[in-house]
Amino acid sequence: MNLYSWNVNGIRAVINKGEFARFMAAHNPDILCLQETKAQRQQVELDLPGYHEHFYSAAKKGYSGTAVFSKTAPLQWRDGLPAELVEQFQLAADSYGSPNDEGRVITAEFAGFWLVTCYTPNSKGDLSRLALRAKAWDPCMLAYLQGLEAG
């Protein structure tokens, strides 16, 4: 299985420059995970026959976002982190609000495995989100992944 993960830093620019088509032709991924798509699905001119696609966009247009393209249909898609974990780890405590408004995590269940693509919050140049990362985001993601692993 060929699985790729790519921080595109804006999917529309990557498509318009031909980089996306070249990547797909060169690598023919079974699964492709994208981070920092910075677009709503309806803003993306993309047709990939043979792929099941799922976009999870930020509420704020032009910000963050993730997407998954898979040749095999997943059993289910999940967007974001479970509300109980967001609450438990106080992820909505910073000025950005709920991380589930930022389109950062897509989980897909396949026969025999879970796939999680994640666009982790940046700590920012002024380190304003460092506490969020260290004390909330990272422990929350670990708990989420351990929960998936435990079944």
GROMACS .gro file of N, CA and C in nm, residues 1-142:
model
  426
    1MET      N    1   0.086  -0.118   0.000
    1MET     CA    2   0.000   0.000   0.000
    1MET      C    3   0.089   0.124   0.000
    2ASN      N    4   0.057   0.218  -0.087
    2ASN     CA    5   0.129   0.345  -0.094
    2ASN      C    6   0.046   0.451  -0.025
    3LEU      N    7   0.094   0.498   0.089
    3LEU     CA    8   0.025   0.599   0.167
    3LEU      C    9   0.115   0.721   0.178
    4TYR      N   10   0.060   0.837   0.143
    4TYR     CA   11   0.137   0.962   0.146
    4TYR      C   12   0.065   1.066   0.231
    5SER      N   13   0.145   1.150   0.295
    5SER     CA   14   0.094   1.264   0.370
    5SER      C   15   0.169   1.387   0.322
    6TRP      N   16   0.093   1.496   0.294
    6TRP     CA   17   0.153   1.614   0.231
    6TRP      C   18   0.090   1.740   0.287
    7ASN      N   19   0.171   1.826   0.346
    7ASN     CA   20   0.125   1.959   0.387
    7ASN      C   21   0.135   2.047   0.263
    8VAL      N   22   0.020   2.076   0.201
    8VAL     CA   23   0.019   2.147   0.073
    8VAL      C   24   0.026   2.299   0.088
    9ASN      N   25   0.000   2.351   0.208
    9ASN     CA   26   0.002   2.496   0.231
    9ASN      C   27  -0.085   2.568   0.127
   10GLY      N   28  -0.204   2.516   0.106
   10GLY     CA   29  -0.299   2.575   0.011
   10GLY      C   30  -0.318   2.487  -0.110
   11ILE      N   31  -0.425   2.408  -0.111
   11ILE     CA   32  -0.447   2.311  -0.218
   11ILE      C   33  -0.474   2.377  -0.353
   12ARG      N   34  -0.540   2.491  -0.354
   12ARG     CA   35  -0.571   2.555  -0.482
   12ARG      C   36  -0.444   2.595  -0.556
   13ALA      N   37  -0.347   2.649  -0.486
   13ALA     CA   38  -0.221   2.689  -0.551
   13ALA      C   39  -0.147   2.566  -0.604
   14VAL      N   40  -0.146   2.458  -0.528
   14VAL     CA   41  -0.079   2.335  -0.570
   14VAL      C   42  -0.146   2.278  -0.696
   15ILE      N   43  -0.279   2.285  -0.701
   15ILE     CA   44  -0.351   2.237  -0.820
   15ILE      C   45  -0.322   2.329  -0.938
   16ASN      N   46  -0.334   2.459  -0.917
   16ASN     CA   47  -0.316   2.555  -1.027
   16ASN      C   48  -0.176   2.553  -1.086
   17LYS      N   49  -0.076   2.522  -1.006
   17LYS     CA   50   0.063   2.514  -1.054
   17LYS      C   51   0.094   2.379  -1.119
   18GLY      N   52  -0.001   2.286  -1.115
   18GLY     CA   53   0.019   2.154  -1.173
   18GLY      C   54   0.093   2.056  -1.084
   19GLU      N   55   0.128   2.099  -0.963
   19GLU     CA   56   0.203   2.013  -0.872
   19GLU      C   57   0.122   1.892  -0.826
   20PHE      N   58  -0.007   1.913  -0.804
   20PHE     CA   59  -0.092   1.804  -0.757
   20PHE      C   60  -0.101   1.694  -0.864
   21ALA      N   61  -0.128   1.733  -0.988
   21ALA     CA   62  -0.140   1.635  -1.097
   21ALA      C   63  -0.008   1.560  -1.117
   22ARG      N   64   0.104   1.631  -1.111
   22ARG     CA   65   0.234   1.566  -1.126
   22ARG      C   66   0.259   1.466  -1.013
   23PHE      N   67   0.224   1.506  -0.892
   23PHE     CA   68   0.242   1.416  -0.777
   23PHE      C   69   0.158   1.289  -0.795
   24MET      N   70   0.032   1.306  -0.830
   24MET     CA   71  -0.057   1.191  -0.846
   24MET      C   72  -0.007   1.098  -0.957
   25ALA      N   73   0.037   1.155  -1.068
   25ALA     CA   74   0.087   1.074  -1.179
   25ALA      C   75   0.215   1.000  -1.142
   26ALA      N   76   0.302   1.065  -1.068
   26ALA     CA   77   0.430   1.005  -1.031
   26ALA      C   78   0.417   0.898  -0.923
   27HIS      N   79   0.326   0.917  -0.830
   27HIS     CA   80   0.320   0.830  -0.713
   27HIS      C   81   0.199   0.737  -0.707
   28ASN      N   82   0.090   0.772  -0.773
   28ASN     CA   83  -0.030   0.688  -0.776
   28ASN      C   84  -0.064   0.635  -0.636
   29PRO      N   85  -0.086   0.723  -0.539
   29PRO     CA   86  -0.107   0.677  -0.401
   29PRO      C   87  -0.236   0.598  -0.383
   30ASP      N   88  -0.230   0.499  -0.297
   30ASP     CA   89  -0.353   0.430  -0.257
   30ASP      C   90  -0.433   0.520  -0.163
   31ILE      N   91  -0.360   0.590  -0.076
   31ILE     CA   92  -0.420   0.687   0.014
   31ILE      C   93  -0.332   0.811   0.017
   32LEU      N   94  -0.394   0.927   0.006
   32LEU     CA   95  -0.323   1.054   0.016
   32LEU      C   96  -0.391   1.140   0.121
   33CYS      N   97  -0.313   1.183   0.220
   33CYS     CA   98  -0.362   1.272   0.325
   33CYS      C   99  -0.302   1.410   0.301
   34LEU      N  100  -0.386   1.512   0.305
   34LEU     CA  101  -0.339   1.649   0.287
   34LEU      C  102  -0.368   1.730   0.411
   35GLN      N  103  -0.274   1.817   0.445
   35GLN     CA  104  -0.294   1.910   0.555
   35GLN      C  105  -0.278   2.052   0.502
   36GLU      N  106  -0.336   2.145   0.575
   36GLU     CA  107  -0.332   2.288   0.544
   36GLU      C  108  -0.387   2.314   0.403
   37THR      N  109  -0.505   2.258   0.377
   37THR     CA  110  -0.567   2.275   0.246
   37THR      C  111  -0.614   2.417   0.222
   38LYS      N  112  -0.651   2.487   0.326
   38LYS     CA  113  -0.693   2.628   0.320
   38LYS      C  114  -0.806   2.653   0.221
   39ALA      N  115  -0.902   2.561   0.213
   39ALA     CA  116  -1.012   2.577   0.119
   39ALA      C  117  -1.132   2.493   0.161
   40GLN      N  118  -1.250   2.540   0.125
   40GLN     CA  119  -1.371   2.460   0.138
   40GLN      C  120  -1.378   2.370   0.015
   41ARG      N  121  -1.443   2.255   0.023
   41ARG     CA  122  -1.448   2.161  -0.089
   41ARG      C  123  -1.500   2.226  -0.217
   42GLN      N  124  -1.603   2.310  -0.205
   42GLN     CA  125  -1.662   2.371  -0.324
   42GLN      C  126  -1.568   2.471  -0.391
   43GLN      N  127  -1.460   2.510  -0.325
   43GLN     CA  128  -1.362   2.602  -0.383
   43GLN      C  129  -1.253   2.529  -0.461
   44VAL      N  130  -1.254   2.397  -0.455
   44VAL     CA  131  -1.146   2.318  -0.513
   44VAL      C  132  -1.194   2.251  -0.641
   45GLU      N  133  -1.127   2.284  -0.752
   45GLU     CA  134  -1.160   2.222  -0.880
   45GLU      C  135  -1.072   2.099  -0.896
   46LEU      N  136  -1.129   1.985  -0.862
   46LEU     CA  137  -1.052   1.862  -0.860
   46LEU      C  138  -1.145   1.744  -0.887
   47ASP      N  139  -1.106   1.662  -0.983
   47ASP     CA  140  -1.182   1.542  -1.016
   47ASP      C  141  -1.084   1.425  -1.018
   48LEU      N  142  -1.100   1.335  -0.924
   48LEU     CA  143  -1.010   1.220  -0.914
   48LEU      C  144  -1.090   1.091  -0.926
   49PRO      N  145  -1.117   1.046  -1.049
   49PRO     CA  146  -1.188   0.919  -1.066
   49PRO      C  147  -1.112   0.806  -0.997
   50GLY      N  148  -1.186   0.720  -0.932
   50GLY     CA  149  -1.124   0.607  -0.864
   50GLY      C  150  -1.086   0.635  -0.720
   51TYR      N  151  -1.109   0.759  -0.674
   51TYR     CA  152  -1.077   0.793  -0.536
   51TYR      C  153  -1.202   0.834  -0.460
   52HIS      N  154  -1.208   0.791  -0.336
   52HIS     CA  155  -1.308   0.841  -0.241
   52HIS      C  156  -1.241   0.957  -0.171
   53GLU      N  157  -1.310   1.068  -0.159
   53GLU     CA  158  -1.248   1.187  -0.100
   53GLU      C  159  -1.328   1.236   0.019
   54HIS      N  160  -1.256   1.300   0.108
   54HIS     CA  161  -1.322   1.359   0.224
   54HIS      C  162  -1.244   1.484   0.263
   55PHE      N  163  -1.313   1.596   0.268
   55PHE     CA  164  -1.255   1.723   0.311
   55PHE      C  165  -1.312   1.761   0.447
   56TYR      N  166  -1.228   1.814   0.532
   56TYR     CA  167  -1.271   1.870   0.660
   56TYR      C  168  -1.209   2.009   0.667
   57SER      N  169  -1.291   2.108   0.638
   57SER     CA  170  -1.242   2.245   0.626
   57SER      C  171  -1.265   2.324   0.754
   58ALA      N  172  -1.185   2.425   0.771
   58ALA     CA  173  -1.201   2.515   0.885
   58ALA      C  174  -1.325   2.601   0.866
   59ALA      N  175  -1.386   2.641   0.976
   59ALA     CA  176  -1.500   2.733   0.969
   59ALA      C  177  -1.456   2.866   0.909
   60LYS      N  178  -1.334   2.907   0.940
   60LYS     CA  179  -1.276   3.030   0.886
   60LYS      C  180  -1.220   3.000   0.748
   61LYS      N  181  -1.273   3.062   0.645
   61LYS     CA  182  -1.229   3.034   0.508
   61LYS      C  183  -1.082   3.072   0.489
   62GLY      N  184  -1.011   2.989   0.413
   62GLY     CA  185  -0.871   3.014   0.384
   62GLY      C  186  -0.777   2.977   0.496
   63TYR      N  187  -0.824   2.897   0.592
   63TYR     CA  188  -0.743   2.864   0.710
   63TYR      C  189  -0.740   2.713   0.731
   64SER      N  190  -0.628   2.660   0.763
   64SER     CA  191  -0.603   2.520   0.797
   64SER      C  192  -0.681   2.423   0.706
   65GLY      N  193  -0.737   2.317   0.759
   65GLY     CA  194  -0.813   2.220   0.680
   65GLY      C  195  -0.732   2.098   0.642
   66THR      N  196  -0.802   1.985   0.628
   66THR     CA  197  -0.741   1.858   0.592
   66THR      C  198  -0.828   1.787   0.487
   67ALA      N  199  -0.768   1.691   0.419
   67ALA     CA  200  -0.841   1.613   0.319
   67ALA      C  201  -0.775   1.476   0.307
   68VAL      N  202  -0.856   1.377   0.268
   68VAL     CA  203  -0.805   1.242   0.244
   68VAL      C  204  -0.864   1.193   0.113
   69PHE      N  205  -0.780   1.129   0.032
   69PHE     CA  206  -0.820   1.065  -0.093
   69PHE      C  207  -0.778   0.919  -0.083
   70SER      N  208  -0.871   0.827  -0.109
   70SER     CA  209  -0.842   0.685  -0.092
   70SER      C  210  -0.905   0.604  -0.204
   71LYS      N  211  -0.828   0.510  -0.257
   71LYS     CA  212  -0.881   0.421  -0.360
   71LYS      C  213  -0.982   0.322  -0.301
   72THR      N  214  -0.967   0.291  -0.174
   72THR     CA  215  -1.059   0.202  -0.104
   72THR      C  216  -1.155   0.285  -0.020
   73ALA      N  217  -1.282   0.253  -0.029
   73ALA     CA  218  -1.380   0.325   0.053
   73ALA      C  219  -1.361   0.288   0.200
   74PRO      N  220  -1.348   0.387   0.286
   74PRO     CA  221  -1.338   0.355   0.429
   74PRO      C  222  -1.473   0.308   0.483
   75LEU      N  223  -1.468   0.240   0.594
   75LEU     CA  224  -1.591   0.197   0.660
   75LEU      C  225  -1.664   0.318   0.718
   76GLN      N  226  -1.587   0.418   0.763
   76GLN     CA  227  -1.646   0.541   0.815
   76GLN      C  228  -1.542   0.652   0.814
   77TRP      N  229  -1.592   0.775   0.813
   77TRP     CA  230  -1.510   0.896   0.830
   77TRP      C  231  -1.550   0.960   0.962
   78ARG      N  232  -1.453   1.018   1.029
   78ARG     CA  233  -1.481   1.099   1.149
   78ARG      C  234  -1.407   1.231   1.135
   79ASP      N  235  -1.476   1.339   1.162
   79ASP     CA  236  -1.415   1.471   1.157
   79ASP      C  237  -1.386   1.521   1.298
   80GLY      N  238  -1.267   1.573   1.318
   80GLY     CA  239  -1.232   1.635   1.444
   80GLY      C  240  -1.203   1.536   1.554
   81LEU      N  241  -1.193   1.592   1.674
   81LEU     CA  242  -1.167   1.514   1.794
   81LEU      C  243  -1.297   1.498   1.872
   82PRO      N  244  -1.313   1.388   1.945
   82PRO     CA  245  -1.435   1.370   2.023
   82PRO      C  246  -1.456   1.484   2.123
   83ALA      N  247  -1.579   1.531   2.132
   83ALA     CA  248  -1.612   1.644   2.219
   83ALA      C  249  -1.570   1.620   2.364
   84GLU      N  250  -1.583   1.496   2.410
   84GLU     CA  251  -1.546   1.469   2.549
   84GLU      C  252  -1.395   1.487   2.572
   85LEU      N  253  -1.313   1.456   2.472
   85LEU     CA  254  -1.169   1.478   2.486
   85LEU      C  255  -1.135   1.627   2.476
   86VAL      N  256  -1.202   1.698   2.387
   86VAL     CA  257  -1.182   1.843   2.375
   86VAL      C  258  -1.210   1.909   2.509
   87GLU      N  259  -1.318   1.864   2.573
   87GLU     CA  260  -1.355   1.920   2.704
   87GLU      C  261  -1.257   1.876   2.813
   88GLN      N  262  -1.226   1.748   2.816
   88GLN     CA  263  -1.136   1.694   2.919
   88GLN      C  264  -1.000   1.764   2.918
   89PHE      N  265  -0.946   1.789   2.799
   89PHE     CA  266  -0.813   1.849   2.788
   89PHE      C  267  -0.818   2.000   2.769
   90GLN      N  268  -0.937   2.058   2.779
   90GLN     CA  269  -0.958   2.203   2.770
   90GLN      C  270  -0.896   2.262   2.643
   91LEU      N  271  -0.921   2.195   2.531
   91LEU     CA  272  -0.864   2.239   2.404
   91LEU      C  273  -0.924   2.369   2.352
   92ALA      N  274  -1.042   2.403   2.397
   92ALA     CA  275  -1.105   2.526   2.350
   92ALA      C  276  -1.072   2.645   2.439
   93ALA      N  277  -0.973   2.630   2.525
   93ALA     CA  278  -0.943   2.733   2.624
   93ALA      C  279  -0.866   2.853   2.569
   94ASP      N  280  -0.805   2.840   2.450
   94ASP     CA  281  -0.733   2.956   2.398
   94ASP      C  282  -0.825   3.043   2.313
   95SER      N  283  -0.774   3.153   2.265
   95SER     CA  284  -0.857   3.250   2.193
   95SER      C  285  -0.905   3.200   2.057
   96TYR      N  286  -0.853   3.088   2.010
   96TYR     CA  287  -0.894   3.034   1.880
   96TYR      C  288  -1.024   2.955   1.890
   97GLY      N  289  -1.063   2.918   2.012
   97GLY     CA  290  -1.187   2.842   2.029
   97GLY      C  291  -1.166   2.694   2.004
   98SER      N  292  -1.272   2.627   1.964
   98SER     CA  293  -1.269   2.482   1.946
   98SER      C  294  -1.177   2.442   1.831
   99PRO      N  295  -1.090   2.344   1.854
   99PRO     CA  296  -1.006   2.295   1.746
   99PRO      C  297  -1.087   2.228   1.636
  100ASN      N  298  -1.208   2.185   1.670
  100ASN     CA  299  -1.293   2.122   1.570
  100ASN      C  300  -1.352   2.224   1.472
  101ASP      N  301  -1.333   2.352   1.499
  101ASP     CA  302  -1.371   2.456   1.402
  101ASP      C  303  -1.258   2.484   1.304
  102GLU      N  304  -1.144   2.419   1.325
  102GLU     CA  305  -1.026   2.445   1.243
  102GLU      C  306  -0.997   2.336   1.140
  103GLY      N  307  -1.080   2.231   1.134
  103GLY     CA  308  -1.064   2.127   1.032
  103GLY      C  309  -0.932   2.052   1.039
  104ARG      N  310  -0.887   2.021   1.159
  104ARG     CA  311  -0.751   1.971   1.176
  104ARG      C  312  -0.734   1.819   1.174
  105VAL      N  313  -0.838   1.742   1.201
  105VAL     CA  314  -0.822   1.597   1.215
  105VAL      C  315  -0.931   1.524   1.137
  106ILE      N  316  -0.888   1.433   1.051
  106ILE     CA  317  -0.979   1.339   0.985
  106ILE      C  318  -0.934   1.199   1.024
  107THR      N  319  -1.030   1.118   1.063
  107THR     CA  320  -1.004   0.978   1.094
  107THR      C  321  -1.087   0.893   0.999
  108ALA      N  322  -1.024   0.793   0.941
  108ALA     CA  323  -1.094   0.700   0.852
  108ALA      C  324  -1.070   0.558   0.904
  109GLU      N  325  -1.178   0.483   0.915
  109GLU     CA  326  -1.166   0.343   0.955
  109GLU      C  327  -1.167   0.256   0.831
  110PHE      N  328  -1.065   0.173   0.818
  110PHE     CA  329  -1.057   0.076   0.710
  110PHE      C  330  -1.058  -0.063   0.772
  111ALA      N  331  -1.080  -0.165   0.692
  111ALA     CA  332  -1.074  -0.301   0.743
  111ALA      C  333  -0.933  -0.327   0.794
  112GLY      N  334  -0.918  -0.343   0.924
  112GLY     CA  335  -0.789  -0.376   0.981
  112GLY      C  336  -0.705  -0.261   1.032
  113PHE      N  337  -0.743  -0.136   1.004
  113PHE     CA  338  -0.663  -0.025   1.056
  113PHE      C  339  -0.741   0.106   1.056
  114TRP      N  340  -0.693   0.198   1.139
  114TRP     CA  341  -0.743   0.335   1.144
  114TRP      C  342  -0.638   0.425   1.078
  115LEU      N  343  -0.684   0.521   1.003
  115LEU     CA  344  -0.597   0.623   0.944
  115LEU      C  345  -0.635   0.756   1.007
  116VAL      N  346  -0.536   0.829   1.057
  116VAL     CA  347  -0.561   0.961   1.114
  116VAL      C  348  -0.468   1.059   1.046
  117THR      N  349  -0.525   1.161   0.984
  117THR     CA  350  -0.443   1.270   0.933
  117THR      C  351  -0.469   1.391   1.021
  118CYS      N  352  -0.362   1.461   1.052
  118CYS     CA  353  -0.372   1.569   1.149
  118CYS      C  354  -0.286   1.688   1.107
  119TYR      N  355  -0.344   1.806   1.113
  119TYR     CA  356  -0.269   1.930   1.095
  119TYR      C  357  -0.260   1.994   1.233
  120THR      N  358  -0.150   1.968   1.301
  120THR     CA  359  -0.130   2.012   1.439
  120THR      C  360  -0.117   2.163   1.447
  121PRO      N  361  -0.178   2.226   1.548
  121PRO     CA  362  -0.164   2.371   1.562
  121PRO      C  363  -0.018   2.412   1.581
  122ASN      N  364   0.020   2.516   1.512
  122ASN     CA  365   0.153   2.574   1.524
  122ASN      C  366   0.162   2.648   1.657
  123SER      N  367   0.277   2.647   1.719
  123SER     CA  368   0.295   2.719   1.845
  123SER      C  369   0.299   2.870   1.825
  124LYS      N  370   0.310   2.916   1.702
  124LYS     CA  371   0.316   3.057   1.661
  124LYS      C  372   0.453   3.117   1.694
  125GLY      N  373   0.493   3.217   1.617
  125GLY     CA  374   0.622   3.282   1.636
  125GLY      C  375   0.639   3.342   1.774
  126ASP      N  376   0.529   3.393   1.828
  126ASP     CA  377   0.535   3.451   1.963
  126ASP      C  378   0.508   3.347   2.072
  127LEU      N  379   0.498   3.221   2.030
  127LEU     CA  380   0.473   3.107   2.119
  127LEU      C  381   0.339   3.115   2.193
  128SER      N  382   0.245   3.190   2.136
  128SER     CA  383   0.116   3.208   2.201
  128SER      C  384   0.035   3.078   2.211
  129ARG      N  385   0.067   2.980   2.128
  129ARG     CA  386  -0.005   2.853   2.135
  129ARG      C  387   0.080   2.739   2.190
  130LEU      N  388   0.196   2.772   2.244
  130LEU     CA  389   0.283   2.668   2.298
  130LEU      C  390   0.218   2.593   2.413
  131ALA      N  391   0.155   2.666   2.503
  131ALA     CA  392   0.088   2.600   2.616
  131ALA      C  393  -0.024   2.509   2.567
  132LEU      N  394  -0.099   2.554   2.466
  132LEU     CA  395  -0.204   2.470   2.408
  132LEU      C  396  -0.144   2.340   2.356
  133ARG      N  397  -0.035   2.349   2.282
  133ARG     CA  398   0.029   2.230   2.227
  133ARG      C  399   0.075   2.136   2.338
  134ALA      N  400   0.153   2.188   2.431
  134ALA     CA  401   0.218   2.103   2.531
  134ALA      C  402   0.122   2.048   2.635
  135LYS      N  403   0.026   2.129   2.677
  135LYS     CA  404  -0.059   2.089   2.789
  135LYS      C  405  -0.195   2.035   2.748
  136ALA      N  406  -0.234   2.060   2.624
  136ALA     CA  407  -0.368   2.019   2.584
  136ALA      C  408  -0.368   1.937   2.455
  137TRP      N  409  -0.320   1.994   2.345
  137TRP     CA  410  -0.330   1.928   2.215
  137TRP      C  411  -0.258   1.793   2.213
  138ASP      N  412  -0.130   1.793   2.246
  138ASP     CA  413  -0.052   1.669   2.238
  138ASP      C  414  -0.108   1.560   2.330
  139PRO      N  415  -0.140   1.590   2.457
  139PRO     CA  416  -0.200   1.486   2.542
  139PRO      C  417  -0.337   1.439   2.490
  140CYS      N  418  -0.414   1.530   2.434
  140CYS     CA  419  -0.545   1.494   2.379
  140CYS      C  420  -0.529   1.400   2.260
  141MET      N  421  -0.437   1.433   2.169
  141MET     CA  422  -0.414   1.347   2.053
  141MET      C  423  -0.366   1.209   2.096
  142LEU      N  424  -0.278   1.205   2.194
  142LEU     CA  425  -0.230   1.077   2.245
  142LEU      C  426  -0.346   0.994   2.300
   0.00000   0.00000   0.00000
